[in-house]
CSV table of C-alpha atoms in Angstrom, one decimal:
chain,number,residue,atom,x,y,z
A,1,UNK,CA,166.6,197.2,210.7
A,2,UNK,CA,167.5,200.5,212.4
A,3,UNK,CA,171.1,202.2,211.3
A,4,UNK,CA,172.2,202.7,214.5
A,5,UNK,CA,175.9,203.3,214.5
A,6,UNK,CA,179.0,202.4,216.8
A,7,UNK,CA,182.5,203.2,217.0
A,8,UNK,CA,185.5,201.4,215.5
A,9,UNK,CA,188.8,201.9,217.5
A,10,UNK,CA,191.2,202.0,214.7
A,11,UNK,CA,195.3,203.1,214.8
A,12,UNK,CA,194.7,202.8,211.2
A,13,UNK,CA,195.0,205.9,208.7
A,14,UNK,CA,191.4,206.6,207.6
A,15,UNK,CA,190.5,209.5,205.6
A,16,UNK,CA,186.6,211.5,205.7
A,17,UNK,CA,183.7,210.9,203.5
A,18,UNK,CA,183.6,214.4,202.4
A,19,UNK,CA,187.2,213.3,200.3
A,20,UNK,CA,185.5,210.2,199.6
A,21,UNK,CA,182.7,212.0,198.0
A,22,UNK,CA,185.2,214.8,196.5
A,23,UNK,CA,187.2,212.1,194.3
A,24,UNK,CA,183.7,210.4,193.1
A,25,UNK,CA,182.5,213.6,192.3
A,26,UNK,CA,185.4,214.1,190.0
A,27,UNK,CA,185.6,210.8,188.2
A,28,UNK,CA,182.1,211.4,187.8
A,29,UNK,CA,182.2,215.1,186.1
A,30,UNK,CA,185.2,213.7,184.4
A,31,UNK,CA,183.5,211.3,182.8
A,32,UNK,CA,180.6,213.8,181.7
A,33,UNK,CA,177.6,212.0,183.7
A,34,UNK,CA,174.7,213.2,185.5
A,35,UNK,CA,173.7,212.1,189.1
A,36,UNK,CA,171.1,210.3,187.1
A,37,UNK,CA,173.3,208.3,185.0
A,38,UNK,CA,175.7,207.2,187.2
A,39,UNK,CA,172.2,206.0,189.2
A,40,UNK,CA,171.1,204.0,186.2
A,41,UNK,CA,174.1,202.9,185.7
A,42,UNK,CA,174.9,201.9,189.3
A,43,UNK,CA,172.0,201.0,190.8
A,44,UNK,CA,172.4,203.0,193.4
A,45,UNK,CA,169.7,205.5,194.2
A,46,UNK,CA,169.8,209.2,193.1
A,47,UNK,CA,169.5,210.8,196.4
A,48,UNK,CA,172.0,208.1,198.3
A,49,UNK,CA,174.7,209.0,195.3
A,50,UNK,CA,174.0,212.9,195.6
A,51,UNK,CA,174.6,212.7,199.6
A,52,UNK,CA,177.9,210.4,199.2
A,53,UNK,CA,179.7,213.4,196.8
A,54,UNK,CA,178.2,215.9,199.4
A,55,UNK,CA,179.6,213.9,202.2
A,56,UNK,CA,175.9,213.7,204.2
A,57,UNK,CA,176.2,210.0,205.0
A,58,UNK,CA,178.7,206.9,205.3
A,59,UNK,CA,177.8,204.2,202.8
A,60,UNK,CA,178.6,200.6,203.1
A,61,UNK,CA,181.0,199.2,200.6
A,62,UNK,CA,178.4,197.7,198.6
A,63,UNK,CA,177.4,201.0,197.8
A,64,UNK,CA,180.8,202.6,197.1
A,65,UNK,CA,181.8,199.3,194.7
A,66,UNK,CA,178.7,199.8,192.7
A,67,UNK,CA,179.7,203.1,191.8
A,68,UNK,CA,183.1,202.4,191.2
A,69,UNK,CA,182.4,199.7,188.5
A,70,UNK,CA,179.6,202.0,187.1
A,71,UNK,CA,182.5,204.6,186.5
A,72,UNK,CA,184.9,201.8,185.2
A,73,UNK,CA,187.7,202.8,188.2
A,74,UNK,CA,188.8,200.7,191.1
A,75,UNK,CA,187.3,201.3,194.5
A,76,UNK,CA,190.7,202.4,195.9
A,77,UNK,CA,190.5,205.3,193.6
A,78,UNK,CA,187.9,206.7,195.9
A,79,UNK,CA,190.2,206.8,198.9
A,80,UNK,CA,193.3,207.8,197.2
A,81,UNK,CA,193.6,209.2,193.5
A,82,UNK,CA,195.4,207.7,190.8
A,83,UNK,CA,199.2,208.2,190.3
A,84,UNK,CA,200.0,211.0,188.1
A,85,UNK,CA,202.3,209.5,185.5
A,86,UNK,CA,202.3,205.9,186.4
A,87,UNK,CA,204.3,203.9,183.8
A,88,UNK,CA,202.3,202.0,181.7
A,89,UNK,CA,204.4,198.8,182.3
A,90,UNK,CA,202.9,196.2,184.1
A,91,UNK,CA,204.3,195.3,187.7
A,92,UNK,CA,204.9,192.0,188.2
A,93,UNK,CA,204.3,192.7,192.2
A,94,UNK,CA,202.8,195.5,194.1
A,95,UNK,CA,203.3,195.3,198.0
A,96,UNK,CA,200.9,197.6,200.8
A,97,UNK,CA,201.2,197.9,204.3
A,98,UNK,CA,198.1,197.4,206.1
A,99,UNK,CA,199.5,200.3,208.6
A,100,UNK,CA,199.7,202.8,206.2
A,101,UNK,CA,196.3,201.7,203.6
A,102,UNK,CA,193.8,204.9,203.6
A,103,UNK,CA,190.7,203.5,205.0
A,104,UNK,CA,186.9,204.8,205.2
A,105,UNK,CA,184.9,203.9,208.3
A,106,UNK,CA,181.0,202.9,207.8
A,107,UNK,CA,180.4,203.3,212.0
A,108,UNK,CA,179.9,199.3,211.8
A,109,UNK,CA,183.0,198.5,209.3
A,110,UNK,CA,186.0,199.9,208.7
A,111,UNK,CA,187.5,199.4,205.2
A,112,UNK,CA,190.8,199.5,203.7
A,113,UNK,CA,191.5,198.2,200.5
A,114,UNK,CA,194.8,197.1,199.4
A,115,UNK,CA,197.2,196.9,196.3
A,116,UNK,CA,195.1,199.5,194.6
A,117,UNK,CA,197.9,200.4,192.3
A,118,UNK,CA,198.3,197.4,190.5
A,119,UNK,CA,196.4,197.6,186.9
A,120,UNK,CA,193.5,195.4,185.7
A,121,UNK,CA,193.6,193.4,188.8
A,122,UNK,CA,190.4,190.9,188.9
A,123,UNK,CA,190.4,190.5,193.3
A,124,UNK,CA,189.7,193.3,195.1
A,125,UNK,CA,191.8,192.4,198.6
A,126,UNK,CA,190.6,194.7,201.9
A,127,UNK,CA,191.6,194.6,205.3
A,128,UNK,CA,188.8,195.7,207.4
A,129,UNK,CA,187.8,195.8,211.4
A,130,UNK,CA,184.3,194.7,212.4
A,131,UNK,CA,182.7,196.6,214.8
A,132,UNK,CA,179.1,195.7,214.5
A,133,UNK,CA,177.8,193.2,217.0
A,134,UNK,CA,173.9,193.5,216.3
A,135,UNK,CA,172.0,192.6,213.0
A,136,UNK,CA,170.0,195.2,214.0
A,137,UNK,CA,173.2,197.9,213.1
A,138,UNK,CA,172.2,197.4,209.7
A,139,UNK,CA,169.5,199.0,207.5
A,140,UNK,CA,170.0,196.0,205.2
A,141,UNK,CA,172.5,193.1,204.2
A,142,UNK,CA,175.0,193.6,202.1
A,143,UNK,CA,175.8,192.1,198.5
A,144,UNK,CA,177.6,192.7,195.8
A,145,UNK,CA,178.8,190.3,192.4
A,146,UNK,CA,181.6,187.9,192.6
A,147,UNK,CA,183.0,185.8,195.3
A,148,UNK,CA,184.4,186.3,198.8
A,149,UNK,CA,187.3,184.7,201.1
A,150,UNK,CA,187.5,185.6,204.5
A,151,UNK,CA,190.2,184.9,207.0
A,152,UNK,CA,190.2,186.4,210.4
A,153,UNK,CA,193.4,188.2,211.9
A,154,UNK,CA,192.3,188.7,215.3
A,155,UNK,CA,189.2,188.2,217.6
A,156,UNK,CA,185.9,185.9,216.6
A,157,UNK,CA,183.6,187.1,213.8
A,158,UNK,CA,180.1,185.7,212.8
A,159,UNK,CA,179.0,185.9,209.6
A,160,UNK,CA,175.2,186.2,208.7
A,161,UNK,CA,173.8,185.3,205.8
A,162,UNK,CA,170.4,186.8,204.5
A,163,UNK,CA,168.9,183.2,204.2
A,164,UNK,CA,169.0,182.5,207.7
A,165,UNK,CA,172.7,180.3,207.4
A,166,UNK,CA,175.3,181.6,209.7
A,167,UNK,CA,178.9,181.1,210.6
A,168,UNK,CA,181.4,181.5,213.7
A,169,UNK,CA,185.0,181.6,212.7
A,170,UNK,CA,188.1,182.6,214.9
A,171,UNK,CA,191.6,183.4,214.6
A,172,UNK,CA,193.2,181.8,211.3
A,173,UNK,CA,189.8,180.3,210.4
A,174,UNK,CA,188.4,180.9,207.1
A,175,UNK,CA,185.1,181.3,204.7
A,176,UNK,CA,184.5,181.3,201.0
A,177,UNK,CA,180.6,182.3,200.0
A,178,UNK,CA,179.2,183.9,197.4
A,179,UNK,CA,178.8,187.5,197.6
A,180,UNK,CA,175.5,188.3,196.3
A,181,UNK,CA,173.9,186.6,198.7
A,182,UNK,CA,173.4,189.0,201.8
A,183,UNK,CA,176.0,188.7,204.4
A,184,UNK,CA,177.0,190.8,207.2
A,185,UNK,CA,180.0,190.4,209.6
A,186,UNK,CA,179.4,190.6,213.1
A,187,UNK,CA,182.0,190.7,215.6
A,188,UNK,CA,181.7,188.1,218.9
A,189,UNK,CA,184.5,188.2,220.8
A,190,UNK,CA,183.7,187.4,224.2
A,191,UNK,CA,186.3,190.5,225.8
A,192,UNK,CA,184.0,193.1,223.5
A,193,UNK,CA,186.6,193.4,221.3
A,194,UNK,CA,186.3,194.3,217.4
A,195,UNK,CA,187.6,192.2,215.4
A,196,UNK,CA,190.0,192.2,212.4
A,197,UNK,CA,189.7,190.3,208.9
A,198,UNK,CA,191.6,190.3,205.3
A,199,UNK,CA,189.0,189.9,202.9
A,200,UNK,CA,189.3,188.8,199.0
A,201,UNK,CA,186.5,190.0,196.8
A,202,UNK,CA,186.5,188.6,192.9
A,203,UNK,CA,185.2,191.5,190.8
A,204,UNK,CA,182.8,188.8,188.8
């Protein structure tokens, strides 16, 4: 599949892949590991991980959560670092505004995960805008462990799964599928329109 790319209109707060690849490049040397073991460890190739941290290329969040749970941190931690002197008491509630969530933009996704700050959590929750109308925007499906709900905020999204299966879901319709199969959301709204989603990942 080719990689073309297209743009998300966003009012959303989004921050570059050159921070993105800054903060992973410093959990990384933090944690004393080479390119090479954070690969092994990962799964992620050598050369894709050495152009994130150098900020030569957008990943998709497949990409960015396997490196994440190679380094033991939360995804969020690569759009905005930890607290600095966070009590170690756990919260029994952390709220975020989708308005102000730092996103990353992917040219067919845009992602911004949410609640970031609360410790241990076991779901990964993400507000994200679909772009992408074509399979063909993709170099490959994406898939990662665990589970996955869907329910879509605004517009019509179709989701595609690598074994052919696909499903059409509008506003305040949902899905549940595992995440390891290959799936890519496509937006399909009639006006051209992207289209918005809250997703909920399980880490497992």
């Amino acid at each position: 599949m080719s990689s073309d790319r297209v743009s998300c209109s966003t009012d959303h707060p989004l921050i570059d892949r050159a921070q993105v690849g800054a903060r992973l490049r410093v959990i990384r040397k933090n944690q004393k590991l080479t390119l090479k073991q954070l690969s092994q460890r990962s799964g992620v190739a050598l050369s894709t991980l050495s152009k994130m941290e150098l900020a030569q290329v957008s990943v998709s969040y497949e990409k960015l959560a396997a490196a994440a749970r190679a380094l033991s941190v939360d995804i969020s931690q690569l759009f905005s670092p930890a607290k600095a002197g966070a009590s170690p008491v756990q919260p029994t509630v952390v709220s975020t505004a989708i308005d102000s969530a730092a996103g990353y933009s992917t040219g067919n996704y845009e992602y911004h995960p949410m609640a970031g700050d609360f410790p241990g959590r076991s779901m990964t929750p993400m507000y994200a805008r679909i772009c992408a109308r074509e399979l063909n925007q993709f170099e490959d499906y994406i898939r990662h462990p665990g589970q996955e709900f869907a329910i879509v905020l605004s517009g019509r999204v179709r989701i595609q799964f690598e074994t052919g299966e696909s499903l059409s879901i509008g506003c305040r319709e949902t899905a549940y599928f595992n995440s390891s199969i290959g799936h890519i959301y496509l937006a399909e709204s009639e006006d051209g329109a992207d289209a918005e989603v809250m997703v909920v990942m399980s880490e497992y």
